[in-house]
Short mmCIF file of C-alpha atoms and ligand atoms in Angstrom, two decimals:
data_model
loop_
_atom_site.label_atom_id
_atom_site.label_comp_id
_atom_site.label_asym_id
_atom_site.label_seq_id
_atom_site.Cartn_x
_atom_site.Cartn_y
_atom_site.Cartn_z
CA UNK A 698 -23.97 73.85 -9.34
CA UNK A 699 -23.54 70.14 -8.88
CA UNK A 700 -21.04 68.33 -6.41
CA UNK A 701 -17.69 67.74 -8.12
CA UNK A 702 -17.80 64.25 -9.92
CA UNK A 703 -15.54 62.19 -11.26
CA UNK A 704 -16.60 61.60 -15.36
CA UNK A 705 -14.83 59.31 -17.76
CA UNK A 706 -13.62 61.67 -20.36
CA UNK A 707 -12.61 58.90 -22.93
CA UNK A 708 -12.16 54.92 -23.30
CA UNK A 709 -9.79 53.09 -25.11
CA UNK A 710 -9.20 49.64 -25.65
CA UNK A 711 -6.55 47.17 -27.18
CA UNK A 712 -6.55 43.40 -28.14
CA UNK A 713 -3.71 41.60 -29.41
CA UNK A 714 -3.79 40.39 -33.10
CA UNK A 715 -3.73 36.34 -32.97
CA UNK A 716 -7.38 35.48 -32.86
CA UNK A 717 -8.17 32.05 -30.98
CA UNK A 718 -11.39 30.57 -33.34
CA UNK A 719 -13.33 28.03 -31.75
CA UNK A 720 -12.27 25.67 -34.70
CA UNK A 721 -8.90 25.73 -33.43
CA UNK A 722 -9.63 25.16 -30.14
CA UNK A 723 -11.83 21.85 -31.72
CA UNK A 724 -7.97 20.74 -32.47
CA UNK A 725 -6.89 21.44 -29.04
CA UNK A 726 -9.33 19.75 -26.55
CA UNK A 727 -12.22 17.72 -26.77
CA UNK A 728 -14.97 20.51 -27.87
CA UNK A 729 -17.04 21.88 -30.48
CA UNK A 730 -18.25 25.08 -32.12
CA UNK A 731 -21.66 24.32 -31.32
CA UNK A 732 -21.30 23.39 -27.33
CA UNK A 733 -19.01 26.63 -26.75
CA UNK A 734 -21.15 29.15 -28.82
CA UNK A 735 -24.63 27.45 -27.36
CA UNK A 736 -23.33 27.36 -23.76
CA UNK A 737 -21.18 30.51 -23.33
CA UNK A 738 -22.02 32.57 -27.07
CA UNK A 739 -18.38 32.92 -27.39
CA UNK A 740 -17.00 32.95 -30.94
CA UNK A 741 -13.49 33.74 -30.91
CA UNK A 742 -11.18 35.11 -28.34
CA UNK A 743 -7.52 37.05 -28.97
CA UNK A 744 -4.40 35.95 -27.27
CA UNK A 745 -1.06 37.55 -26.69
CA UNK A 746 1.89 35.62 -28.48
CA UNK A 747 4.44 37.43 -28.93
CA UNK A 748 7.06 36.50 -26.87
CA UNK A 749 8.30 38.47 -23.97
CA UNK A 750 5.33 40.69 -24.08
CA UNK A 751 3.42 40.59 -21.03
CA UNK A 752 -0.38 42.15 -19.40
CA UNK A 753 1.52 45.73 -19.10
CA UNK A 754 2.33 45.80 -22.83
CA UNK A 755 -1.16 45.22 -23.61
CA UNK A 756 -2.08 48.36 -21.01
CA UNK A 757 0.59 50.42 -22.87
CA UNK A 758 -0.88 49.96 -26.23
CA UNK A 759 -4.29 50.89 -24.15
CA UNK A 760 -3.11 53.73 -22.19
CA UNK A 761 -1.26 55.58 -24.83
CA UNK A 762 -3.89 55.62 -26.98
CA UNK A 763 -6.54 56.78 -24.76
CA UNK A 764 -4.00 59.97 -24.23
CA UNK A 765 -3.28 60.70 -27.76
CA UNK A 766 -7.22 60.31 -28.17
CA UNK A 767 -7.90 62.60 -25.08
CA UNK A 768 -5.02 65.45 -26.10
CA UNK A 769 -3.30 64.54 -22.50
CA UNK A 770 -0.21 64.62 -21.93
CA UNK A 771 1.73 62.04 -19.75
CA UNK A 772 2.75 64.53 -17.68
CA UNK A 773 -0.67 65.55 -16.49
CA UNK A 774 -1.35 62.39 -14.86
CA UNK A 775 -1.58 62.03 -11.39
CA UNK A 776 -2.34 58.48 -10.59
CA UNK A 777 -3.01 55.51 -12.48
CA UNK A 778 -4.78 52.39 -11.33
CA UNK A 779 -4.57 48.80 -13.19
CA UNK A 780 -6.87 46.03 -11.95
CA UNK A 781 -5.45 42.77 -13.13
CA UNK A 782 -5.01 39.17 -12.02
CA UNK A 783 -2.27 38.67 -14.68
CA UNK A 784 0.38 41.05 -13.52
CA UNK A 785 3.71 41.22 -15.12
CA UNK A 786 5.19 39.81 -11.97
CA UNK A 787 3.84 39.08 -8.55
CA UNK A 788 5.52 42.58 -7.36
CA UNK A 789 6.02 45.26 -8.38
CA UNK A 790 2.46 46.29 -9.95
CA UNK A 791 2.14 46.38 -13.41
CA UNK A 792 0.52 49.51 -13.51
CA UNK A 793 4.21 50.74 -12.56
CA UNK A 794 5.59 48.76 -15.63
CA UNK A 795 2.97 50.90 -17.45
CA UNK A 796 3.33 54.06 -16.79
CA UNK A 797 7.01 53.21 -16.84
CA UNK A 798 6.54 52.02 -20.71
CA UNK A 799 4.45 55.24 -21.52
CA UNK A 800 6.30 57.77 -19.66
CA UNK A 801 3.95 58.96 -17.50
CA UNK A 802 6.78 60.29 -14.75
CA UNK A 803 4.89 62.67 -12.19
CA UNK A 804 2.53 59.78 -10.81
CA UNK A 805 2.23 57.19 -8.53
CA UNK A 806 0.03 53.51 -9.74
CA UNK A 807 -1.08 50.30 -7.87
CA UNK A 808 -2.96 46.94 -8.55
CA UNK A 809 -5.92 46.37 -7.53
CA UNK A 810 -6.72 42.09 -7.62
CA UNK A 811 -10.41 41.93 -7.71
CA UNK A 812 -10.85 39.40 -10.71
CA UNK A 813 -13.60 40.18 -13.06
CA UNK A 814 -14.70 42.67 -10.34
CA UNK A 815 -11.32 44.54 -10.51
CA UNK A 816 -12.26 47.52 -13.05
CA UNK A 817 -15.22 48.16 -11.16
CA UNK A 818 -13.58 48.39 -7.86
CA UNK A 819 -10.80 50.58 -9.87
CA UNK A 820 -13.16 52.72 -11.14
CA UNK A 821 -14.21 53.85 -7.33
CA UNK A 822 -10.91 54.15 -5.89
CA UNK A 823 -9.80 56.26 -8.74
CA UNK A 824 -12.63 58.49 -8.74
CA UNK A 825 -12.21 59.37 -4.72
CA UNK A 826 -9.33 61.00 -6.01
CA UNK A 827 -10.30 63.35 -8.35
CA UNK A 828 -13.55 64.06 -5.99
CA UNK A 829 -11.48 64.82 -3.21
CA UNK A 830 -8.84 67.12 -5.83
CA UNK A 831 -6.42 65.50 -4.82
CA UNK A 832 -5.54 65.06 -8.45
CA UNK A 833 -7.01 66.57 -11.71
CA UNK A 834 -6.33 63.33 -13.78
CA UNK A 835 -6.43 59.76 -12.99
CA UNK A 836 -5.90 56.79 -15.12
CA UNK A 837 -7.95 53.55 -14.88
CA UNK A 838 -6.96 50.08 -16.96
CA UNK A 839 -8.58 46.70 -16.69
CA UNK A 840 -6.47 44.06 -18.38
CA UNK A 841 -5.79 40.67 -18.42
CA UNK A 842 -3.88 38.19 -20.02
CA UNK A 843 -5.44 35.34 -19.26
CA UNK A 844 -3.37 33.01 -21.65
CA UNK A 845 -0.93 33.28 -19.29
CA UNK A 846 -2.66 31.38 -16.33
CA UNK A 847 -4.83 28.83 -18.23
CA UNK A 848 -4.21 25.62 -19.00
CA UNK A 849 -4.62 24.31 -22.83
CA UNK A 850 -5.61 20.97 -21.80
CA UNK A 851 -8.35 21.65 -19.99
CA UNK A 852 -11.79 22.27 -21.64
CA UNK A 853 -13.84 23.81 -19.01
CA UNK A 854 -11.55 26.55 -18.84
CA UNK A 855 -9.90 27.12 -22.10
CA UNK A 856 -12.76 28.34 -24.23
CA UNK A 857 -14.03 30.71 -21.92
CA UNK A 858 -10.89 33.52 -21.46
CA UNK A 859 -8.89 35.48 -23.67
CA UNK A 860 -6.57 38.83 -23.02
CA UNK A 861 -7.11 42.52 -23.68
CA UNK A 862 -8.90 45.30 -22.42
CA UNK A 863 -8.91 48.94 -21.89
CA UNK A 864 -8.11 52.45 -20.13
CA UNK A 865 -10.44 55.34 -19.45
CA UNK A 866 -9.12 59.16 -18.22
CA UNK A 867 -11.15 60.71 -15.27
CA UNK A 868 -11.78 64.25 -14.75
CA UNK A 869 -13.81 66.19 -12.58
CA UNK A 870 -16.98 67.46 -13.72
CA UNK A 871 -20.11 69.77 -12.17
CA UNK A 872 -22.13 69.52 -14.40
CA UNK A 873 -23.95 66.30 -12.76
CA UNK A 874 -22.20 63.96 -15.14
CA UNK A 875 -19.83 61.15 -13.79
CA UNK A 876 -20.17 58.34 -11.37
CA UNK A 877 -22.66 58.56 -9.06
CA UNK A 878 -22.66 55.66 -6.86
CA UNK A 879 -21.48 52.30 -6.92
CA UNK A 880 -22.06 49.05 -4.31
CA UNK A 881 -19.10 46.97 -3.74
CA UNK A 882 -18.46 43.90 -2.32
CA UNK A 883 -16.57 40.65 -1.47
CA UNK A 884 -17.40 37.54 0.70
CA UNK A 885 -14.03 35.17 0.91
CA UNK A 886 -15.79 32.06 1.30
CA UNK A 887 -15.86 31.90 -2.78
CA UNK A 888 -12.44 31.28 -3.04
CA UNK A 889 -13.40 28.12 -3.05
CA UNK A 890 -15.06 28.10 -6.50
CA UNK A 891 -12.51 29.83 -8.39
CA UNK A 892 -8.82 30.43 -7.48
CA UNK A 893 -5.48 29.66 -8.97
CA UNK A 894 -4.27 27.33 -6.15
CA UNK A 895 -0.27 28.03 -6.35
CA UNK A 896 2.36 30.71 -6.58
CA UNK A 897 1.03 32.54 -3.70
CA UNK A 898 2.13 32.84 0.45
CA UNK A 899 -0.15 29.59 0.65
CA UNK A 900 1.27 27.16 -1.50
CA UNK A 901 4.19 28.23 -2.95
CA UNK A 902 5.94 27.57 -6.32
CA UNK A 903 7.73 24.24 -6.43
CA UNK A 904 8.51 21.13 -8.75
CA UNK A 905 5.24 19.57 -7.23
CA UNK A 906 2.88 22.47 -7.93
CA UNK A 907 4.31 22.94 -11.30
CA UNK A 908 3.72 19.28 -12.18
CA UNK A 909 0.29 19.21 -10.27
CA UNK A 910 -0.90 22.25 -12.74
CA UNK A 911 -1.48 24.46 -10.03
CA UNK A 912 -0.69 27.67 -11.73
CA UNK A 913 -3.83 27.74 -13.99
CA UNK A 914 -7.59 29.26 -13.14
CA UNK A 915 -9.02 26.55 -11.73
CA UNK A 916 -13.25 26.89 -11.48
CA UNK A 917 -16.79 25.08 -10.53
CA UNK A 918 -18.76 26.54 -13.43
CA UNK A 919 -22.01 25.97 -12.28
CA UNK A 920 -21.73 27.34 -8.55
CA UNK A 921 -19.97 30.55 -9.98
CA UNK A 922 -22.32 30.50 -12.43
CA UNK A 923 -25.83 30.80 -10.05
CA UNK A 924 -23.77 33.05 -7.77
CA UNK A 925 -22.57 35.61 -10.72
CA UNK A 926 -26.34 35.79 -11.60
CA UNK A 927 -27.69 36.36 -8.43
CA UNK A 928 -24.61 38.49 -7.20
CA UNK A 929 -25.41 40.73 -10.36
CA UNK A 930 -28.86 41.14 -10.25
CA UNK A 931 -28.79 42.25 -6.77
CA UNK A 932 -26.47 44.72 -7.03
CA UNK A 933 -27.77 46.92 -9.34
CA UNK A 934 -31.48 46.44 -7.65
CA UNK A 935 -29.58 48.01 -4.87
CA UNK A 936 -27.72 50.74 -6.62
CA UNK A 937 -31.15 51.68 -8.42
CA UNK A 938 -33.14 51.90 -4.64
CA UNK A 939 -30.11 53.89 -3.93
CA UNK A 940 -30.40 56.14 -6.45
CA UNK A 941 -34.18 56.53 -6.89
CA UNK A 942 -34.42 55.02 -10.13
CA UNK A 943 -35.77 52.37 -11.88
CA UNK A 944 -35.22 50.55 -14.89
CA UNK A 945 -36.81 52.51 -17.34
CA UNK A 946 -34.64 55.58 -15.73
CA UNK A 947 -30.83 53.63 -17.44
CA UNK A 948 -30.09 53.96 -21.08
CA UNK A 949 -27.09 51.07 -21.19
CA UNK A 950 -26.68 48.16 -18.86
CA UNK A 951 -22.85 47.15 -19.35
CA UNK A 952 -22.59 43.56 -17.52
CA UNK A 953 -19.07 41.62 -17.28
CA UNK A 954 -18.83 39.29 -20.15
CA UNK A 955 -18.22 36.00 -18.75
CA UNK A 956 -20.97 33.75 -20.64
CA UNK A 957 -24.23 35.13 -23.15
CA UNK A 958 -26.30 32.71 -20.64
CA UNK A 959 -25.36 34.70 -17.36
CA UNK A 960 -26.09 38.50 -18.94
CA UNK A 961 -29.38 37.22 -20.09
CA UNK A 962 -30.71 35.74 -17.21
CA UNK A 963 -28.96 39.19 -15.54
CA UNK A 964 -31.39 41.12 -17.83
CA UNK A 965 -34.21 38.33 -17.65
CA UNK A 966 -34.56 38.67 -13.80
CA UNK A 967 -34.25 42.38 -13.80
CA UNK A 968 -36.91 42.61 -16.78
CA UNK A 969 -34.30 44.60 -18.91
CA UNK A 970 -34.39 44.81 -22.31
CA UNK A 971 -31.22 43.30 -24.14
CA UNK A 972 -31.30 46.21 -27.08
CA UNK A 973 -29.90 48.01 -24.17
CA UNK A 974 -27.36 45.89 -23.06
CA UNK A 975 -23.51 45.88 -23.70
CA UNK A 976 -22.52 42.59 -25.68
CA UNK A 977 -19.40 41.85 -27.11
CA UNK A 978 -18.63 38.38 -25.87
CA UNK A 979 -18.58 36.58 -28.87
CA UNK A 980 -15.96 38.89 -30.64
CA UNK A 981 -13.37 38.60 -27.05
CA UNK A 982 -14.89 35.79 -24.59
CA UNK A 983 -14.07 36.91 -20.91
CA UNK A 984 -11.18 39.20 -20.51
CA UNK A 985 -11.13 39.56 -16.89
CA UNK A 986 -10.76 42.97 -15.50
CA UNK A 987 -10.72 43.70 -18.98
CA UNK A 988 -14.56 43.39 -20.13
CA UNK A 989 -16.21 46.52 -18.79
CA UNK A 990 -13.77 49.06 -20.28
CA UNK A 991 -14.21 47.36 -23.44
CA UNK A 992 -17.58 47.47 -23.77
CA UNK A 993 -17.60 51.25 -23.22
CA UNK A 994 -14.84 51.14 -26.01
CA UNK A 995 -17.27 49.39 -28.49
CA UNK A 996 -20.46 51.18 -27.64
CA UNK A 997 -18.59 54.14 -27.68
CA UNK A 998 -20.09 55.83 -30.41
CA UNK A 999 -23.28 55.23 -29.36
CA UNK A 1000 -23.16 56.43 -26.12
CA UNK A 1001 -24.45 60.81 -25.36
CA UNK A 1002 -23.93 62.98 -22.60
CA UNK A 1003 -26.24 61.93 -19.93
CA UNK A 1004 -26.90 58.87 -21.14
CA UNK A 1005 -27.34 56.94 -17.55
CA UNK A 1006 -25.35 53.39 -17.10
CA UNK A 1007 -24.98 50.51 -15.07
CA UNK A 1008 -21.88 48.70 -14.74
CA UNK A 1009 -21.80 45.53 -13.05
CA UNK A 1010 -19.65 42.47 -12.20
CA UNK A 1011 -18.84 39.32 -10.69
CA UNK A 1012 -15.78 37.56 -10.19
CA UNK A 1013 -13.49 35.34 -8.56
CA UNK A 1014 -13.02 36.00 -4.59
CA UNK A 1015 -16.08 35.99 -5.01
CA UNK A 1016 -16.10 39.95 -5.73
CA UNK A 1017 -19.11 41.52 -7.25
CA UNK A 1018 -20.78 44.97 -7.52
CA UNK A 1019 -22.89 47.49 -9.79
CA UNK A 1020 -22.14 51.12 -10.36
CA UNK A 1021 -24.19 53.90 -11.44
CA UNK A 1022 -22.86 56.30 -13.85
CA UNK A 1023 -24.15 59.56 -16.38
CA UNK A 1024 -22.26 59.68 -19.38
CA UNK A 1025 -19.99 62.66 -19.93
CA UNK A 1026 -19.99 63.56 -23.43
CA UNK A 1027 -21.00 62.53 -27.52
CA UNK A 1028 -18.64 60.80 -29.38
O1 UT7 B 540 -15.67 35.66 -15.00
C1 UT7 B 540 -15.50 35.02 -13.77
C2 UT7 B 540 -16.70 34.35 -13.40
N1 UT7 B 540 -16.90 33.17 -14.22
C3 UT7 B 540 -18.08 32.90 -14.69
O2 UT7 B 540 -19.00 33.66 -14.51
C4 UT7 B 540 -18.29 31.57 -15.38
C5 UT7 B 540 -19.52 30.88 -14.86
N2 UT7 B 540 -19.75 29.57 -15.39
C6 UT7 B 540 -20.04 29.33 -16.70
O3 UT7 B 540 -20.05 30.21 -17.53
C7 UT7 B 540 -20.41 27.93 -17.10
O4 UT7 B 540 -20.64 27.16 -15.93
C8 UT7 B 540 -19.35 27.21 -17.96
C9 UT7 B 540 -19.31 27.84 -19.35
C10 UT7 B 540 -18.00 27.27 -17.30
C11 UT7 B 540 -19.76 25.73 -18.15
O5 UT7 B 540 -21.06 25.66 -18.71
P1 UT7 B 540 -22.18 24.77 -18.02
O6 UT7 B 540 -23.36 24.85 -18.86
O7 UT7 B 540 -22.31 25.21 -16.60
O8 UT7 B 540 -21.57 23.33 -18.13
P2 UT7 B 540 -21.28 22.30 -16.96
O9 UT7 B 540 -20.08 22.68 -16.19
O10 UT7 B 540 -22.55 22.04 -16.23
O11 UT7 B 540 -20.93 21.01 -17.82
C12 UT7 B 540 -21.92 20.36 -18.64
C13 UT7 B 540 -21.21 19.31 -19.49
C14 UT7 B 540 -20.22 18.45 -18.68
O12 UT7 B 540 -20.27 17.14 -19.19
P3 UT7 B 540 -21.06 16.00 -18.41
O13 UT7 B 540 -20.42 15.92 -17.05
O14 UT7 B 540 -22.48 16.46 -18.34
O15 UT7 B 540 -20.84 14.80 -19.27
C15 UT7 B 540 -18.89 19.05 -19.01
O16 UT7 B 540 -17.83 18.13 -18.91
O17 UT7 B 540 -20.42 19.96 -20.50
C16 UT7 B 540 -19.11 19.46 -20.46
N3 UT7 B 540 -18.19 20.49 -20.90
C17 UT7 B 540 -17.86 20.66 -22.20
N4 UT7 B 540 -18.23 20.00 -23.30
C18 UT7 B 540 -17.72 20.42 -24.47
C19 UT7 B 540 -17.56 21.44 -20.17
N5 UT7 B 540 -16.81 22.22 -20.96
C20 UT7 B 540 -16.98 21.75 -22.22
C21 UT7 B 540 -16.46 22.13 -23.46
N6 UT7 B 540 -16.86 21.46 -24.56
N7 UT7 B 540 -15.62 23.19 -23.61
#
């Protein structure tokens, strides 16, 4: 018998109905179809409108259909983790506001604020906890609504995000499926690149920041770019040395979604095929937290027990990791 794992025992996703074309945003800012499908492969993007709806109605719709799909009952959840950037409110968490919303009452829930990083760093902490037993069922989201900290007017930005993303149940498992491994990491110094510069301890909301539009993502494409690349790539070399493997060994590589040129150069320097990697940019552009746990959603179907995956990541911090997992079960 294998050590107890933790497996993902089903994925579900949700994206809000208005859908954000790259025609429209032609009306919007000075752009075109052809320079944002050429330079990031992005299509169209969805975007939360409805007023007073917020990041944790978007992980309600996700979480509540990931139990009705898994036969679990609110009640059997332990703990539920939601890696966002676009919380409801600065405190309290929004996975709080979630579970609150889909009255899951015998648990406790947190944030965890790695950017584009965040579901992958979610995924670990919530599997220590069903390794260790310390609870049979754990919840992880990755959401974002990143409509709600970008700023309209400015091109470089604007095209690239959009808001959704999805929930997967853990369970233990010993029968060798589940996560296996994952590297994890962080180096501060990248704030720099990518940051929203107000509203926090630092620089606190006022008049001035408001008018100064310091309450949007504000990022230095290219740096973030070379970094994400390189900060990719090298993580899942590692996690493969780790692990024995080597390429030929992984089924799926699911990278975050953040531009079609970054996941191919991803797959280009690691000689990886790209039949065998996740894509769904061009239907959601980059969703934050929320691109890995989509991707699973999408490829769902395609996906069989024991299928072996790579997730990776890289986001703003700078955060970045990869994290090695065998697929539970056929759709
Ligand atoms: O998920 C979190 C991590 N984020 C990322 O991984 C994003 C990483 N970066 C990128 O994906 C790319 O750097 C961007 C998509 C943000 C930008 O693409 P790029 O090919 O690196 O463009 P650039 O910043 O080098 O800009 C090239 C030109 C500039 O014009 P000039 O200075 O050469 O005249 C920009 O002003 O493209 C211009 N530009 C645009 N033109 C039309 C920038 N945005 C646009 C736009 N439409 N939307």
């Amino acid at each position: 018998m294998s050590r107890k794992l933790a497996a993902i025992k089903g994925v579900h996703g949700y994206l809000p109905e208005y859908v954000l074309s790259n025609k429209e945003l032609e009306q919007m800012v000075e752009t075109s179809d052809e320079w944002i499908q050429s330079r990031t492969g992005i299509k169209e993007r969805r975007i939360l409108k409805e007023p007073g709806k917020a990041t944790s109605d978007l992980g309600y719709h996700m979480v509540k259909g990931l139990l009705e799909k898994t036969n679990t009952s609110p009640d059997e959840i332990g703990m539920l983790v939601c890696a966002t950037v676009t919380g409801d409110y600065p405190f309290p968490d929004t996975a709080n506001i979630i579970c609150d919303k889909v009255g899951i009452n015998n648990a406790f829930g947190f944030d965890i604020n790695a950017a584009c990083s965040g579901f992958l760093f979610a995924l670990s902490v919530g599997a220590k906890f069903i390794e260790t037993d310390t609870y049979k069922k754990v919840i992880v989201v990755g959401v974002d609504m990143m409509s709600s900290i970008i700023n309209y007017e400015d091109r470089t930005t604007c095209v690239i995000f959009g808001d959704g993303g999805g929930a997967v149940l853990l369970e233990a498992t010993d029968d060798g499926t589940g996560l296996q491994d994952a590297l994890l990491r962080g180096n501060g110094d990248g704030r720099h690149y990518l940051h929203m510069k107000s509203g926090g301890s630092l620089h606190p909301s006022s008049v001035e920041t408001v008018t100064n539009k310091e309450h949007f993502v504000y990022q230095e494409g290219r740096t973030v770019f070379k970094n994400a690349v390189r900060g990719m790539s090298g993580a899942v070399e590692t996690v493969l040395e780790q692990n024995n493997l080597t390429l030929d060994d992984i089924d799926w590589l699911v990278p975050h979604q953040a531009n079609i040129r970054i996941i191919k150069s991803v797959a280009d320097s690691l000689k990886f095929p790209m039949e065998k990697v996740m894509v769904n940019i061009e239907k959601y552009g980059n969703t934050t937290a929320g691109t890995l746990p989509l991707c699973l959603w999408d490829y769902e179907k395609k996906l069989k027990k024991g299928d072996k995956i790579i997730l990776t990541a890289f986001g703003g911090g700078f955060t970045w990791g990869a994290t090695y997992l065998v697929w539970n079960y056929d759709s």
